[in-house]
Amino acid sequence: MSTSAAQQLEKYTIALPTEVLLVKAEIEGYLDEIMIFRGFSSSLMRATAFDPDVPVIPDDAKIISIDRLVAPYNPQSPNYIAQNISWESFQQLIGDA
């Protein structure tokens, strides 16, 4: 069984708790933004299930871009480490870590 994109992103934030990920994804034809911090994901544009076993980023989602930010996240003054990272580039980053 392979690890889903959501699980990979959540594991990344567990390993690097000083970072927050802002993921832009297309889910069921709709654009969504998901914040991931310390292994937890939450949609910024739609309801997030109370059950942590229900993935916020489903397996069939298309990840458009990922922003890396310094934690804690401050929406009035975000501190970006890197912006608009493609899913393919982020996977390479994970592989190098």
GROMACS .gro file of C-alpha atoms in nm:
model
   97
    1MET     CA    1   0.000   0.000   0.000
    2SER     CA    2   0.145   0.337  -0.101
    3THR     CA    3   0.134   0.649   0.112
    4SER     CA    4  -0.118   0.907  -0.008
    5ALA     CA    5  -0.021   1.267  -0.086
    6ALA     CA    6  -0.212   1.383   0.222
    7GLN     CA    7  -0.023   1.140   0.445
    8GLN     CA    8   0.311   1.247   0.296
    9LEU     CA    9   0.234   1.615   0.357
   10GLU     CA   10   0.115   1.550   0.713
   11LYS     CA   11   0.425   1.342   0.792
   12TYR     CA   12   0.642   1.624   0.657
   13THR     CA   13   0.485   1.872   0.901
   14ILE     CA   14   0.529   1.629   1.189
   15ALA     CA   15   0.899   1.601   1.105
   16LEU     CA   16   0.930   1.980   1.064
   17PRO     CA   17   0.696   2.138   1.321
   18THR     CA   18   0.843   2.483   1.252
   19GLU     CA   19   0.673   2.482   0.910
   20VAL     CA   20   0.317   2.523   0.792
   21LEU     CA   21   0.209   2.405   0.448
   22LEU     CA   22  -0.056   2.585   0.246
   23VAL     CA   23  -0.175   2.349  -0.026
   24LYS     CA   24  -0.384   2.458  -0.322
   25ALA     CA   25  -0.570   2.164  -0.471
   26GLU     CA   26  -0.853   2.082  -0.705
   27ILE     CA   27  -1.099   1.852  -0.530
   28GLU     CA   28  -1.405   1.726  -0.715
   29GLY     CA   29  -1.371   2.011  -0.964
   30TYR     CA   30  -1.344   2.285  -0.699
   31LEU     CA   31  -1.041   2.483  -0.585
   32ASP     CA   32  -0.955   2.436  -0.220
   33GLU     CA   33  -0.683   2.564   0.011
   34ILE     CA   34  -0.566   2.334   0.287
   35MET     CA   35  -0.348   2.432   0.581
   36ILE     CA   36  -0.130   2.152   0.722
   37PHE     CA   37   0.048   2.193   1.056
   38ARG     CA   38   0.200   1.933   1.288
   39GLY     CA   39   0.028   1.648   1.107
   40PHE     CA   40  -0.320   1.799   1.095
   41SER     CA   41  -0.499   1.921   0.783
   42SER     CA   42  -0.782   2.171   0.764
   43SER     CA   43  -0.960   2.320   0.466
   44LEU     CA   44  -0.972   2.698   0.457
   45MET     CA   45  -1.257   2.704   0.203
   46ARG     CA   46  -1.496   2.425   0.300
   47ALA     CA   47  -1.604   2.223   0.599
   48THR     CA   48  -1.348   1.983   0.745
   49ALA     CA   49  -1.474   1.653   0.882
   50PHE     CA   50  -1.452   1.606   1.259
   51ASP     CA   51  -1.315   1.254   1.202
   52PRO     CA   52  -0.936   1.278   1.156
   53ASP     CA   53  -0.947   0.954   0.955
   54VAL     CA   54  -1.141   1.132   0.676
   55PRO     CA   55  -0.873   1.282   0.451
   56VAL     CA   56  -0.901   1.652   0.375
   57ILE     CA   57  -0.707   1.586   0.054
   58PRO     CA   58  -0.863   1.280  -0.112
   59ASP     CA   59  -0.652   1.044  -0.323
   60ASP     CA   60  -0.807   1.174  -0.646
   61ALA     CA   61  -0.730   1.541  -0.570
   62LYS     CA   62  -0.498   1.733  -0.799
   63ILE     CA   63  -0.239   1.927  -0.601
   64ILE     CA   64  -0.181   2.255  -0.782
   65SER     CA   65   0.085   2.412  -0.559
   66ILE     CA   66   0.234   2.408  -0.212
   67ASP     CA   67   0.360   2.705  -0.011
   68ARG     CA   68   0.598   2.653   0.281
   69LEU     CA   69   0.560   2.904   0.564
   70VAL     CA   70   0.724   2.963   0.901
   71ALA     CA   71   0.508   2.850   1.194
   72PRO     CA   72   0.311   2.983   1.362
   73TYR     CA   73   0.105   3.104   1.067
   74ASN     CA   74  -0.008   3.465   1.079
   75PRO     CA   75  -0.256   3.539   0.798
   76GLN     CA   76  -0.196   3.916   0.832
   77SER     CA   77   0.179   3.875   0.788
   78PRO     CA   78   0.267   3.535   0.638
   79ASN     CA   79   0.636   3.447   0.644
   80TYR     CA   80   0.703   3.239   0.331
   81ILE     CA   81   0.996   3.001   0.301
   82ALA     CA   82   0.901   2.905  -0.057
   83GLN     CA   83   0.594   2.957  -0.275
   84ASN     CA   84   0.421   2.782  -0.565
   85ILE     CA   85   0.608   2.454  -0.532
   86SER     CA   86   0.470   2.185  -0.764
   87TRP     CA   87   0.375   1.847  -0.619
   88GLU     CA   88   0.655   1.684  -0.819
   89SER     CA   89   0.914   1.929  -0.682
   90PHE     CA   90   0.784   1.884  -0.329
   91GLN     CA   91   0.817   1.506  -0.360
   92GLN     CA   92   1.183   1.557  -0.454
   93LEU     CA   93   1.224   1.780  -0.147
   94ILE     CA   94   1.076   1.508   0.071
   95GLY     CA   95   1.307   1.253  -0.088
   96ASP     CA   96   1.610   1.472  -0.017
   97ALA     CA   97   1.513   1.532   0.348
   0.00000   0.00000   0.00000
